[in-house]
mmCIF file of C-alpha atoms in Angstrom:
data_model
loop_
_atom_site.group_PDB
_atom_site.id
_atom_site.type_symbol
_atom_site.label_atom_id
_atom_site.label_comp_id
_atom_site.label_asym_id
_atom_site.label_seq_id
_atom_site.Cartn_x
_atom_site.Cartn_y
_atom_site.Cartn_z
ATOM 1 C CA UNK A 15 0.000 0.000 0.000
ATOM 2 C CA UNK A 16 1.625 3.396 -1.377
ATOM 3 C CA UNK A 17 1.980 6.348 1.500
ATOM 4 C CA UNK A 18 -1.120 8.068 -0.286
ATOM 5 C CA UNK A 19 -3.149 5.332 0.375
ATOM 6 C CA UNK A 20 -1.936 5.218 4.225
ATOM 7 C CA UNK A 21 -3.031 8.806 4.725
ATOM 8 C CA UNK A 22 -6.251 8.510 3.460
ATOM 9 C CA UNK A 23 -6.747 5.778 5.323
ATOM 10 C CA UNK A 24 -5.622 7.132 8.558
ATOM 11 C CA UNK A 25 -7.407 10.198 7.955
ATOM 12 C CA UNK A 26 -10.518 8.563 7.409
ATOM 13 C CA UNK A 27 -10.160 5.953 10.788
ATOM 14 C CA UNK A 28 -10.029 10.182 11.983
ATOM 15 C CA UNK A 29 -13.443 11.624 10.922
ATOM 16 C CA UNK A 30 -15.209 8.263 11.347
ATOM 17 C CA UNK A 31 -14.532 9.056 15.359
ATOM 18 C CA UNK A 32 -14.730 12.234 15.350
ATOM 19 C CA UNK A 33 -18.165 11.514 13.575
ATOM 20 C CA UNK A 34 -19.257 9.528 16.432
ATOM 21 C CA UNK A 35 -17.888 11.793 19.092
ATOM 22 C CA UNK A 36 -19.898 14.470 17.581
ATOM 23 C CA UNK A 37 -22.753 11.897 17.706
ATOM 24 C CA UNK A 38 -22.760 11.388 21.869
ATOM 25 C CA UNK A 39 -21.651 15.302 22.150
ATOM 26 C CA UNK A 40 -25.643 15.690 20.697
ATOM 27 C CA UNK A 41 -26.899 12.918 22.685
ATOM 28 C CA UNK A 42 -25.479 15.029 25.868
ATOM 29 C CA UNK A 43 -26.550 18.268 24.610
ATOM 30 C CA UNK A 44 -30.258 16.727 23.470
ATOM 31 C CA UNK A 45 -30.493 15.697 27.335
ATOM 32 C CA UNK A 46 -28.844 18.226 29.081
ATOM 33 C CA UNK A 47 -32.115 19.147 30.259
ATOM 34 C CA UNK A 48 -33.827 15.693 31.049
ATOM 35 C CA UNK A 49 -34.603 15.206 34.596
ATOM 36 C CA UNK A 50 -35.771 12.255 36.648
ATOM 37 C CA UNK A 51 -39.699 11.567 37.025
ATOM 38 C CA UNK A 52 -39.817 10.493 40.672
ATOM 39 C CA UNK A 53 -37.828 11.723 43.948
ATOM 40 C CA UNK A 54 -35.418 8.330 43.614
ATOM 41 C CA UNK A 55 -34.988 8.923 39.804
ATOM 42 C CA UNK A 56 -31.931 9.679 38.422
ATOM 43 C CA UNK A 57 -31.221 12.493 35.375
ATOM 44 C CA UNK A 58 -29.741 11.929 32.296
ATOM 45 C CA UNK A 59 -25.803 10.854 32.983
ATOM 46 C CA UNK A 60 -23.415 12.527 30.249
ATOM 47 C CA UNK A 61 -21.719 9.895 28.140
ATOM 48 C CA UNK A 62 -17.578 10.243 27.632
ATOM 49 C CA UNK A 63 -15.834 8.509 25.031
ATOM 50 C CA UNK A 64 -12.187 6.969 24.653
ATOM 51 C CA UNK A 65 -10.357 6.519 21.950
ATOM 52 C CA UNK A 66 -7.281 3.499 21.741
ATOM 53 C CA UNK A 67 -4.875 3.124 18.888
ATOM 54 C CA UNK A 68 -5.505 -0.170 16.743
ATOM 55 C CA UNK A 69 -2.638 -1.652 14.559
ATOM 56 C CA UNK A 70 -4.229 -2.479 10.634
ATOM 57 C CA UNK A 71 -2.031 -5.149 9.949
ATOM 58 C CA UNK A 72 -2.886 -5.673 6.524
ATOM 59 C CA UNK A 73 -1.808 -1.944 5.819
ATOM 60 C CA UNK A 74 0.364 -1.559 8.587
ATOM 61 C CA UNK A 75 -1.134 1.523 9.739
ATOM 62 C CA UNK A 76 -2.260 2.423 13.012
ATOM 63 C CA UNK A 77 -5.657 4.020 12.982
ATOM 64 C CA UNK A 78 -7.446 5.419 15.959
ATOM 65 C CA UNK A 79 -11.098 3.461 17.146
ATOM 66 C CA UNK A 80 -13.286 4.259 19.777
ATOM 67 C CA UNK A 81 -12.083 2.350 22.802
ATOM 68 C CA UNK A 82 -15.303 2.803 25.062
ATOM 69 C CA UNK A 83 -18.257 5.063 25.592
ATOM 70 C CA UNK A 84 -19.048 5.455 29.371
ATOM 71 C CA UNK A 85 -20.868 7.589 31.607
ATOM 72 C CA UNK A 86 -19.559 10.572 33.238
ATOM 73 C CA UNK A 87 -19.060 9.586 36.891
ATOM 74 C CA UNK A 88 -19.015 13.691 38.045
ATOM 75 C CA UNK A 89 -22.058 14.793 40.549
ATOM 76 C CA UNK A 90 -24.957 15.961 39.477
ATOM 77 C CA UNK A 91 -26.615 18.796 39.455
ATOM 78 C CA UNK A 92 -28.925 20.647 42.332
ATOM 79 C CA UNK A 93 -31.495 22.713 41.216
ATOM 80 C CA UNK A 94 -34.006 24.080 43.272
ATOM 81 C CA UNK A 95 -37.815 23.176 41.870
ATOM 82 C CA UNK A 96 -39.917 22.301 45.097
ATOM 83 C CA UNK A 97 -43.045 21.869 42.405
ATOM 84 C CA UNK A 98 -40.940 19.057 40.455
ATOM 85 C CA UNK A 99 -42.000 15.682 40.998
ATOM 86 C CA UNK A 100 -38.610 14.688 41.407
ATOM 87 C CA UNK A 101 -37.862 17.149 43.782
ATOM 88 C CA UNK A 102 -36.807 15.577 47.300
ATOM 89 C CA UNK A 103 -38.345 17.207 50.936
ATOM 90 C CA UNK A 104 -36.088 20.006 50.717
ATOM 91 C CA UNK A 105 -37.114 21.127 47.418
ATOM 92 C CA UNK A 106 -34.191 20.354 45.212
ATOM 93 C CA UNK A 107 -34.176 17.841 41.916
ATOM 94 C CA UNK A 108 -30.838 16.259 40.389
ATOM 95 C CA UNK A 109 -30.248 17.815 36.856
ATOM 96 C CA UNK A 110 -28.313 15.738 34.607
ATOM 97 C CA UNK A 111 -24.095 16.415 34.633
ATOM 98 C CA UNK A 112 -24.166 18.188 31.525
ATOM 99 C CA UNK A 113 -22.505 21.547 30.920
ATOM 100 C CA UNK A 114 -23.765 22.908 27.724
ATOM 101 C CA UNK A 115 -20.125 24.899 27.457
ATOM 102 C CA UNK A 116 -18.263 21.736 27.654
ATOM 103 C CA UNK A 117 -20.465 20.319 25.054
ATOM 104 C CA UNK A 118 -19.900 22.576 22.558
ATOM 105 C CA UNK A 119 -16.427 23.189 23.355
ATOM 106 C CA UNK A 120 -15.950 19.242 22.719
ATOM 107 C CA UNK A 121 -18.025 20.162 19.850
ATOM 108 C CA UNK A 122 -15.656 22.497 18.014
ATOM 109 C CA UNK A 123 -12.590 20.341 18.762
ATOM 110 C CA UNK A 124 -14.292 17.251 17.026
ATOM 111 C CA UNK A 125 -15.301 19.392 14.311
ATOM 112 C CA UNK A 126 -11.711 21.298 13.699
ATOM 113 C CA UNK A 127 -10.362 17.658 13.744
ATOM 114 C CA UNK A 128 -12.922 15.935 11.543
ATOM 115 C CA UNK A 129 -12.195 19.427 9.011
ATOM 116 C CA UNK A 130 -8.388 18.270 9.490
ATOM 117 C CA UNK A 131 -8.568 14.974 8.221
ATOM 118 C CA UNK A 132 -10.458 15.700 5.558
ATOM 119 C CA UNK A 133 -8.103 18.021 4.842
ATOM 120 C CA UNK A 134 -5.429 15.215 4.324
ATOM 121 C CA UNK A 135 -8.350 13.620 2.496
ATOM 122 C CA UNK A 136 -8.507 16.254 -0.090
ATOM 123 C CA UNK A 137 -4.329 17.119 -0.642
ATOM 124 C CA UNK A 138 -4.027 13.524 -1.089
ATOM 125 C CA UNK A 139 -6.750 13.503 -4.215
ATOM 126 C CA UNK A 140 -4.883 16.859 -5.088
ATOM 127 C CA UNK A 141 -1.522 14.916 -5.107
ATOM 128 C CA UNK A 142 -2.600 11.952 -7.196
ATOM 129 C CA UNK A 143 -4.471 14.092 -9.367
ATOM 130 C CA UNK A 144 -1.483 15.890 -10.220
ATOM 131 C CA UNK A 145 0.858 13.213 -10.381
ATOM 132 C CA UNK A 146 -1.662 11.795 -12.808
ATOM 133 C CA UNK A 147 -1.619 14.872 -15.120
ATOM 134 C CA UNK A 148 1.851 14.643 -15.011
ATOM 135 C CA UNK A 149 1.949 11.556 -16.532
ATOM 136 C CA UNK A 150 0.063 12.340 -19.151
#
């Protein structure tokens, strides 16, 4: 496999997690607001991902896969709502552990590095093409 082929590849392993990063960074931001039904309910949990470096032996490449998605063991939130259902006897209801700023700072990173690979993406096509013309 020629070093054109390598990048592309690696590039792509790139946006496909980024892709599903920016997939849970939604789910978190689509919840952010869900709160339990009952007094022992719990909220919504924000999900974290991983990511692990995985060796493609028949390239010989090492791409980067999503190791594990797992929830977000910080505290939740207090908010005081005495007319919530949830709410316990002194008036305050667990809100899920999502902060929308963290979201959509997580948000822009995945996005600036999914825009990155595909980046290497396109100078590789660029490359080739030229090479090709070249040729000609």
């Amino acid at each position: 496999m020629d070093e054109l082929s390598k990048s592309t590849t690696i590039a792509i392993s790139g946006m496909k997690v980024q892709s599903q990063r920016l997939r849970l960074i939604s789910e978190n931001l689509a919840n952010s607001d869900s709160l339990a039904q009952t007094p022992e309910g719990l909220p919504y949990r924000r999900k974290v991902m991983t990511f692990k470096n995985e060796l493609d032996r028949a390239t010989g490449t090492s791409l980067v896969k999503v190791d594990k998605v797992r929830a977000d063991s910080s505290e939740f939130q207090r908010r005081y709502d005495p007319k919530h259902p949830a709410a316990d006897r002194d008036g305050y209801v667990l809100a899920p552990n999502v902060n929308p700023l963290i979201e959509m700072m997580d948000m822009r990173e995945a996005q600036r590095s999914y825009e990155a690979n595909m980046n290497v993406i396109n100078a590789s096509r660029s490359l080739l093409s030229r090479t090709i013309d070249m040729l000609r």
